[in-house]
PDB file of C-alpha atoms in Angstrom:
ATOM      1  CA  MET A 123      86.019  87.287  72.688  1.00 94.00           C
ATOM      2  CA  LYS A 124      87.669  89.758  75.039  1.00 98.00           C
ATOM      3  CA  ILE A 125      87.527  89.687  78.828  1.00 98.00           C
ATOM      4  CA  PHE A 126      87.805  93.013  80.622  1.00 98.00           C
ATOM      5  CA  ALA A 127      88.031  93.407  84.383  1.00 97.00           C
ATOM      6  CA  VAL A 128      87.920  96.333  86.773  1.00 95.00           C
ATOM      7  CA  GLY A 129      90.166  96.866  89.763  1.00 89.00           C
ATOM      8  CA  MET A 130      89.491  98.838  92.961  1.00 88.00           C
ATOM      9  CA  ASN A 131      85.799  99.496  92.315  1.00 93.00           C
ATOM     10  CA  TYR A 132      84.572  99.072  95.925  1.00 91.00           C
ATOM     11  CA  ARG A 133      85.858 101.202  98.810  1.00 81.00           C
ATOM     12  CA  GLU A 134      85.953  98.428 101.416  1.00 74.00           C
ATOM     13  CA  HIS A 135      87.848  96.068  99.114  1.00 64.00           C
ATOM     14  CA  ASN A 136      90.415  98.793  98.510  1.00 62.00           C
ATOM     15  CA  LYS A 137      90.992  98.946 102.250  1.00 68.00           C
ATOM     16  CA  GLU A 138      91.471  95.186 102.598  1.00 67.00           C
ATOM     17  CA  LEU A 139      93.726  95.190  99.538  1.00 63.00           C
ATOM     18  CA  ALA A 140      96.006  97.666 101.284  1.00 55.00           C
ATOM     19  CA  HIS A 141      97.046  94.893 103.638  1.00 47.00           C
ATOM     20  CA  THR A 142      98.258  92.869 100.649  1.00 49.00           C
ATOM     21  CA  LEU A 143      99.333  95.402  98.046  1.00 47.00           C
ATOM     22  CA  TYR A 144     100.470  98.614  99.637  1.00 43.00           C
ATOM     23  CA  ASN A 145     100.989 101.716  97.515  1.00 47.00           C
ATOM     24  CA  LYS A 146     100.524 105.471  97.788  1.00 45.00           C
ATOM     25  CA  GLU A 147      97.187 105.473  95.988  1.00 45.00           C
ATOM     26  CA  ILE A 148      95.735 103.002  98.488  1.00 43.00           C
ATOM     27  CA  GLU A 149      97.196 105.066 101.335  1.00 48.00           C
ATOM     28  CA  GLN A 150      95.263 108.051 100.003  1.00 47.00           C
ATOM     29  CA  MET A 151      92.100 105.981 100.017  1.00 44.00           C
ATOM     30  CA  GLU A 152      92.706 104.930 103.616  1.00 45.00           C
ATOM     31  CA  ASN A 153      93.084 108.552 104.724  1.00 50.00           C
ATOM     32  CA  ALA A 154      90.267 110.101 102.728  1.00 45.00           C
ATOM     33  CA  GLU A 155      87.096 108.854 104.377  1.00 48.00           C
ATOM     34  CA  GLU A 156      85.195 112.086 103.727  1.00 43.00           C
ATOM     35  CA  ARG A 157      86.035 112.376 100.035  1.00 45.00           C
ATOM     36  CA  PRO A 158      84.169 110.493  97.310  1.00 43.00           C
ATOM     37  CA  LEU A 159      86.523 107.730  96.246  1.00 43.00           C
ATOM     38  CA  SER A 160      85.865 108.542  92.598  1.00 45.00           C
ATOM     39  CA  ASP A 161      87.694 111.826  93.262  1.00 43.00           C
ATOM     40  CA  ILE A 162      90.749 109.840  94.347  1.00 47.00           C
ATOM     41  CA  THR A 163      90.855 107.042  91.810  1.00 50.00           C
ATOM     42  CA  GLY A 164      89.710 109.275  88.942  1.00 77.00           C
ATOM     43  CA  LYS A 165      89.074 106.931  86.062  1.00 90.00           C
ATOM     44  CA  PRO A 166      88.274 103.201  86.309  1.00 93.00           C
ATOM     45  CA  VAL A 167      91.206 100.800  86.621  1.00 91.00           C
ATOM     46  CA  ILE A 168      90.967  98.369  83.695  1.00 95.00           C
ATOM     47  CA  PHE A 169      92.870  95.169  82.950  1.00 95.00           C
ATOM     48  CA  THR A 170      92.264  92.227  80.621  1.00 96.00           C
ATOM     49  CA  LYS A 171      92.317  88.453  80.693  1.00 97.00           C
ATOM     50  CA  CYS A 172      93.047  86.071  77.830  1.00 95.00           C
ATOM     51  CA  ASP A 173      90.113  84.130  76.370  1.00 96.00           C
ATOM     52  CA  THR A 174      91.699  80.942  77.753  1.00 97.00           C
ATOM     53  CA  ALA A 175      91.079  82.374  81.226  1.00 98.00           C
ATOM     54  CA  LEU A 176      87.375  81.558  80.847  1.00 98.00           C
ATOM     55  CA  LEU A 177      86.355  78.621  83.033  1.00 97.00           C
ATOM     56  CA  ARG A 178      83.681  76.751  81.127  1.00 89.00           C
ATOM     57  CA  PRO A 179      80.445  75.967  83.006  1.00 87.00           C
ATOM     58  CA  GLY A 180      80.571  72.571  84.672  1.00 87.00           C
ATOM     59  CA  ASN A 181      84.364  72.414  84.709  1.00 96.00           C
ATOM     60  CA  PRO A 182      86.338  72.385  87.968  1.00 98.00           C
ATOM     61  CA  PHE A 183      88.882  75.052  88.786  1.00 98.00           C
ATOM     62  CA  PHE A 184      92.373  73.575  89.030  1.00 98.00           C
ATOM     63  CA  LEU A 185      94.630  75.314  91.520  1.00 97.00           C
ATOM     64  CA  PRO A 186      97.769  76.429  89.673  1.00 97.00           C
ATOM     65  CA  ALA A 187     101.006  74.901  90.918  1.00 96.00           C
ATOM     66  CA  TYR A 188     102.804  78.255  90.730  1.00 95.00           C
ATOM     67  CA  THR A 189     100.843  79.957  93.514  1.00 97.00           C
ATOM     68  CA  GLN A 190     100.473  79.216  97.201  1.00 97.00           C
ATOM     69  CA  GLN A 191      97.763  81.844  97.721  1.00 96.00           C
ATOM     70  CA  CYS A 192      95.036  81.696  95.079  1.00 98.00           C
ATOM     71  CA  GLU A 193      92.080  83.894  96.054  1.00 97.00           C
ATOM     72  CA  TYR A 194      88.504  84.297  94.852  1.00 98.00           C
ATOM     73  CA  GLU A 195      87.065  87.698  93.933  1.00 98.00           C
ATOM     74  CA  THR A 196      83.303  87.494  93.395  1.00 98.00           C
ATOM     75  CA  GLU A 197      81.917  90.006  90.913  1.00 98.00           C
ATOM     76  CA  LEU A 198      78.970  90.957  88.766  1.00 98.00           C
ATOM     77  CA  VAL A 199      79.754  90.328  85.103  1.00 98.00           C
ATOM     78  CA  VAL A 200      77.970  91.865  82.126  1.00 98.00           C
ATOM     79  CA  ARG A 201      77.943  90.541  78.577  1.00 98.00           C
ATOM     80  CA  VAL A 202      78.130  92.653  75.439  1.00 98.00           C
ATOM     81  CA  GLY A 203      75.212  91.978  73.105  1.00 98.00           C
ATOM     82  CA  HIS A 204      75.960  94.375  70.249  1.00 97.00           C
ATOM     83  CA  MET A 205      79.175  95.739  68.783  1.00 98.00           C
ATOM     84  CA  GLY A 206      79.925  99.316  69.693  1.00 98.00           C
ATOM     85  CA  ARG A 207      82.613 101.893  70.261  1.00 98.00           C
ATOM     86  CA  SER A 208      82.625 105.206  72.161  1.00 98.00           C
ATOM     87  CA  ILE A 209      79.231 104.372  73.638  1.00 98.00           C
ATOM     88  CA  PRO A 210      77.558 107.212  75.597  1.00 97.00           C
ATOM     89  CA  GLU A 211      76.505 106.188  79.096  1.00 97.00           C
ATOM     90  CA  ARG A 212      72.840 106.855  78.339  1.00 97.00           C
ATOM     91  CA  TRP A 213      72.903 104.241  75.550  1.00 98.00           C
ATOM     92  CA  VAL A 214      74.877 101.503  77.297  1.00 98.00           C
ATOM     93  CA  HIS A 215      71.730  99.464  77.978  1.00 96.00           C
ATOM     94  CA  ARG A 216      71.438  98.931  74.219  1.00 97.00           C
ATOM     95  CA  TYR A 217      74.850  97.263  74.034  1.00 98.00           C
ATOM     96  CA  ILE A 218      74.763  94.798  76.932  1.00 98.00           C
ATOM     97  CA  ASP A 219      72.277  91.947  77.052  1.00 98.00           C
ATOM     98  CA  ALA A 220      72.891  89.866  80.183  1.00 98.00           C
ATOM     99  CA  VAL A 221      74.421  89.844  83.657  1.00 98.00           C
ATOM    100  CA  THR A 222      75.635  87.137  86.015  1.00 98.00           C
ATOM    101  CA  VAL A 223      77.991  86.405  88.904  1.00 98.00           C
ATOM    102  CA  GLY A 224      81.575  85.439  88.159  1.00 98.00           C
ATOM    103  CA  ILE A 225      84.864  84.938  89.973  1.00 98.00           C
ATOM    104  CA  ASP A 226      88.129  86.641  89.122  1.00 98.00           C
ATOM    105  CA  PHE A 227      90.758  84.285  90.560  1.00 98.00           C
ATOM    106  CA  THR A 228      93.995  85.950  91.612  1.00 97.00           C
ATOM    107  CA  ALA A 229      97.391  84.473  92.430  1.00 97.00           C
ATOM    108  CA  ARG A 230      97.819  86.884  95.327  1.00 94.00           C
ATOM    109  CA  ASP A 231     101.381  85.962  96.228  1.00 95.00           C
ATOM    110  CA  LEU A 232     102.503  86.575  92.639  1.00 95.00           C
ATOM    111  CA  GLN A 233     100.531  89.799  92.538  1.00 91.00           C
ATOM    112  CA  ARG A 234     102.331  91.012  95.652  1.00 90.00           C
ATOM    113  CA  GLN A 235     105.729  90.216  94.157  1.00 92.00           C
ATOM    114  CA  LEU A 236     104.912  91.913  90.853  1.00 91.00           C
ATOM    115  CA  ALA A 237     103.436  94.983  92.528  1.00 85.00           C
ATOM    116  CA  GLN A 238     106.545  95.466  94.650  1.00 87.00           C
ATOM    117  CA  LYS A 239     108.612  95.537  91.465  1.00 89.00           C
ATOM    118  CA  GLY A 240     106.184  97.780  89.587  1.00 87.00           C
ATOM    119  CA  MET A 241     105.561  95.076  86.999  1.00 91.00           C
ATOM    120  CA  PRO A 242     102.313  94.175  85.144  1.00 89.00           C
ATOM    121  CA  TRP A 243      99.909  91.752  86.804  1.00 85.00           C
ATOM    122  CA  ASP A 244      98.971  89.655  83.756  1.00 93.00           C
ATOM    123  CA  ILE A 245     100.289  86.305  84.987  1.00 96.00           C
ATOM    124  CA  CYS A 246      98.566  86.584  88.377  1.00 96.00           C
ATOM    125  CA  LYS A 247      95.188  87.664  86.972  1.00 96.00           C
ATOM    126  CA  GLY A 248      94.853  86.268  83.462  1.00 96.00           C
ATOM    127  CA  PHE A 249      96.016  82.668  83.767  1.00 97.00           C
ATOM    128  CA  ASP A 250      94.013  79.769  82.324  1.00 97.00           C
ATOM    129  CA  GLY A 251      90.746  79.133  84.163  1.00 98.00           C
ATOM    130  CA  SER A 252      90.939  82.329  86.225  1.00 98.00           C
ATOM    131  CA  ALA A 253      87.598  83.722  84.990  1.00 98.00           C
ATOM    132  CA  ALA A 254      84.682  81.659  86.275  1.00 98.00           C
ATOM    133  CA  ILE A 255      81.280  82.592  84.877  1.00 97.00           C
ATOM    134  CA  GLY A 256      77.729  81.822  85.987  1.00 97.00           C
ATOM    135  CA  GLU A 257      74.383  81.323  84.299  1.00 97.00           C
ATOM    136  CA  TRP A 258      73.363  84.396  82.324  1.00 98.00           C
ATOM    137  CA  ILE A 259      70.329  86.438  83.357  1.00 98.00           C
ATOM    138  CA  PRO A 260      68.797  88.501  80.524  1.00 98.00           C
ATOM    139  CA  LEU A 261      69.098  92.207  81.124  1.00 96.00           C
ATOM    140  CA  ASP A 262      65.437  92.803  80.344  1.00 94.00           C
ATOM    141  CA  VAL A 263      64.417  91.019  83.558  1.00 96.00           C
ATOM    142  CA  VAL A 264      66.811  93.043  85.722  1.00 97.00           C
ATOM    143  CA  GLU A 265      65.150  96.130  87.164  1.00 94.00           C
ATOM    144  CA  ASP A 266      68.291  98.060  88.137  1.00 97.00           C
ATOM    145  CA  LEU A 267      71.928  97.107  87.535  1.00 97.00           C
ATOM    146  CA  GLN A 268      72.923  99.302  90.475  1.00 97.00           C
ATOM    147  CA  ASP A 269      70.665  97.531  92.943  1.00 98.00           C
ATOM    148  CA  ILE A 270      71.785  93.902  92.753  1.00 98.00           C
ATOM    149  CA  HIS A 271      72.850  91.831  95.757  1.00 98.00           C
ATOM    150  CA  PHE A 272      75.176  88.904  95.157  1.00 98.00           C
ATOM    151  CA  HIS A 273      77.215  86.529  97.276  1.00 98.00           C
ATOM    152  CA  LEU A 274      79.573  83.566  97.256  1.00 98.00           C
ATOM    153  CA  ASP A 275      79.332  80.456  99.427  1.00 98.00           C
ATOM    154  CA  ILE A 276      82.205  78.043  99.972  1.00 98.00           C
ATOM    155  CA  ASN A 277      81.267  74.638 101.357  1.00 98.00           C
ATOM    156  CA  GLY A 278      77.836  75.989 102.311  1.00 98.00           C
ATOM    157  CA  LYS A 279      79.101  79.062 104.183  1.00 98.00           C
ATOM    158  CA  THR A 280      78.753  82.625 102.847  1.00 98.00           C
ATOM    159  CA  VAL A 281      82.232  84.147 102.533  1.00 98.00           C
ATOM    160  CA  GLN A 282      81.634  87.246 100.417  1.00 98.00           C
ATOM    161  CA  GLN A 283      78.677  89.547  99.808  1.00 97.00           C
ATOM    162  CA  GLY A 284      78.234  92.533  97.541  1.00 97.00           C
ATOM    163  CA  HIS A 285      75.705  95.150  96.464  1.00 98.00           C
ATOM    164  CA  SER A 286      76.176  96.867  93.133  1.00 98.00           C
ATOM    165  CA  ALA A 287      74.973 100.145  94.661  1.00 97.00           C
ATOM    166  CA  ASP A 288      78.357 100.302  96.417  1.00 96.00           C
ATOM    167  CA  MET A 289      80.349 100.458  93.176  1.00 96.00           C
ATOM    168  CA  ILE A 290      82.554 103.514  92.765  1.00 93.00           C
ATOM    169  CA  HIS A 291      82.093 103.460  88.993  1.00 95.00           C
ATOM    170  CA  SER A 292      78.675 102.288  87.779  1.00 97.00           C
ATOM    171  CA  VAL A 293      78.196  99.560  85.195  1.00 98.00           C
ATOM    172  CA  THR A 294      77.137 102.090  82.563  1.00 97.00           C
ATOM    173  CA  ARG A 295      80.192 104.218  83.237  1.00 97.00           C
ATOM    174  CA  LEU A 296      82.485 101.212  83.009  1.00 98.00           C
ATOM    175  CA  VAL A 297      81.068 100.036  79.685  1.00 98.00           C
ATOM    176  CA  SER A 298      81.160 103.547  78.238  1.00 98.00           C
ATOM    177  CA  TYR A 299      84.722 104.119  79.449  1.00 98.00           C
ATOM    178  CA  ILE A 300      86.092 100.823  78.108  1.00 98.00           C
ATOM    179  CA  SER A 301      84.420 101.440  74.747  1.00 98.00           C
ATOM    180  CA  GLN A 302      86.465 104.613  74.305  1.00 98.00           C
ATOM    181  CA  PHE A 303      89.598 102.498  73.907  1.00 98.00           C
ATOM    182  CA  PHE A 304      88.359  99.134  72.623  1.00 98.00           C
ATOM    183  CA  THR A 305      85.660  98.205  70.160  1.00 98.00           C
ATOM    184  CA  LEU A 306      83.263  96.041  72.146  1.00 98.00           C
ATOM    185  CA  LYS A 307      82.040  93.001  70.255  1.00 98.00           C
ATOM    186  CA  THR A 308      79.179  90.595  70.829  1.00 98.00           C
ATOM    187  CA  GLY A 309      80.158  88.119  73.544  1.00 98.00           C
ATOM    188  CA  ASP A 310      82.805  90.273  75.232  1.00 98.00           C
ATOM    189  CA  LEU A 311      82.692  90.112  79.040  1.00 98.00           C
ATOM    190  CA  ILE A 312      83.213  92.815  81.646  1.00 98.00           C
ATOM    191  CA  TYR A 313      83.971  91.889  85.273  1.00 98.00           C
ATOM    192  CA  THR A 314      82.871  94.937  87.251  1.00 98.00           C
ATOM    193  CA  GLY A 315      85.013  94.676  90.380  1.00 96.00           C
ATOM    194  CA  THR A 316      84.847  92.850  93.699  1.00 96.00           C
ATOM    195  CA  PRO A 317      83.605  93.968  97.126  1.00 96.00           C
ATOM    196  CA  ALA A 318      85.371  93.241 100.407  1.00 94.00           C
ATOM    197  CA  GLY A 319      85.693  89.661 101.605  1.00 95.00           C
ATOM    198  CA  VAL A 320      88.157  88.077  99.187  1.00 95.00           C
ATOM    199  CA  GLY A 321      89.998  85.016 100.417  1.00 96.00           C
ATOM    200  CA  PRO A 322      91.822  81.799  99.505  1.00 97.00           C
ATOM    201  CA  VAL A 323      90.453  78.647  97.910  1.00 98.00           C
ATOM    202  CA  HIS A 324      91.677  75.135  98.563  1.00 98.00           C
ATOM    203  CA  ILE A 325      91.471  71.744  96.896  1.00 98.00           C
ATOM    204  CA  GLU A 326      88.051  70.116  97.410  1.00 98.00           C
ATOM    205  CA  ASP A 327      86.299  73.435  98.088  1.00 98.00           C
ATOM    206  CA  HIS A 328      82.794  73.671  96.624  1.00 98.00           C
ATOM    207  CA  LEU A 329      81.893  77.163  95.382  1.00 98.00           C
ATOM    208  CA  THR A 330      78.385  78.461  94.713  1.00 98.00           C
ATOM    209  CA  GLY A 331      77.600  81.973  93.521  1.00 98.00           C
ATOM    210  CA  TYR A 332      74.243  83.707  93.944  1.00 98.00           C
ATOM    211  CA  PHE A 333      72.562  86.540  92.055  1.00 98.00           C
ATOM    212  CA  GLU A 334      70.117  87.811  94.684  1.00 98.00           C
ATOM    213  CA  ASP A 335      68.693  84.465  95.924  1.00 96.00           C
ATOM    214  CA  ARG A 336      69.232  82.631  92.644  1.00 98.00           C
ATOM    215  CA  LYS A 337      72.121  80.184  92.373  1.00 98.00           C
ATOM    216  CA  VAL A 338      73.868  80.891  89.071  1.00 98.00           C
ATOM    217  CA  LEU A 339      77.367  79.498  89.617  1.00 98.00           C
ATOM    218  CA  GLU A 340      78.616  76.191  91.004  1.00 98.00           C
ATOM    219  CA  PHE A 341      81.881  74.267  90.701  1.00 98.00           C
ATOM    220  CA  ASN A 342      84.618  72.480  92.633  1.00 98.00           C
ATOM    221  CA  VAL A 343      88.272  73.249  93.196  1.00 98.00           C
ATOM    222  CA  LYS A 344      90.713  70.500  92.232  1.00 97.00           C
TER     223      LYS A 344
END
């Protein structure tokens, strides 16, 4: 199983990220309110996580000892249902079979250090347990992948909300693009990017993720 993830796929998150990870590309985004962001970012930003990053349902998330600033990033996640490569966008619906809400945990302090040195982000994004996943919802009961509202509550308070209509690169574009470089196999996961509102988690936090009004994700931080 492979886990793919997408960076900088919501305009507002890109703005908040600029306060943490400053670079020229983000500066362009900040100063280009009238331009479609897809014109600035060009192609989707893709990274991967190891299969050991998957947090199994029912398991707690253990805060790593090597970070002092571990942050949640709530995202829609799609699951590959059939093997494919170089999939045209119009046929993507034949290759994914379910969607849910997941969390891409990020060691933000490590990410900042690595970004300043121009180094890869693998250790701050792909560490064990960093990919939480919710209950799967079959794609055939989802009317429109680009019209899904989702949110995350921590200790009963909503801390992050998203709407897939706000994505810069649509789900179908993401799947098609990734499949140009990697053969997608049954069970592969694609995290589609996070909206604004990311923040830290702490020991004893209780996280619940919602797909529309349906609770699909729930676990504790230890």
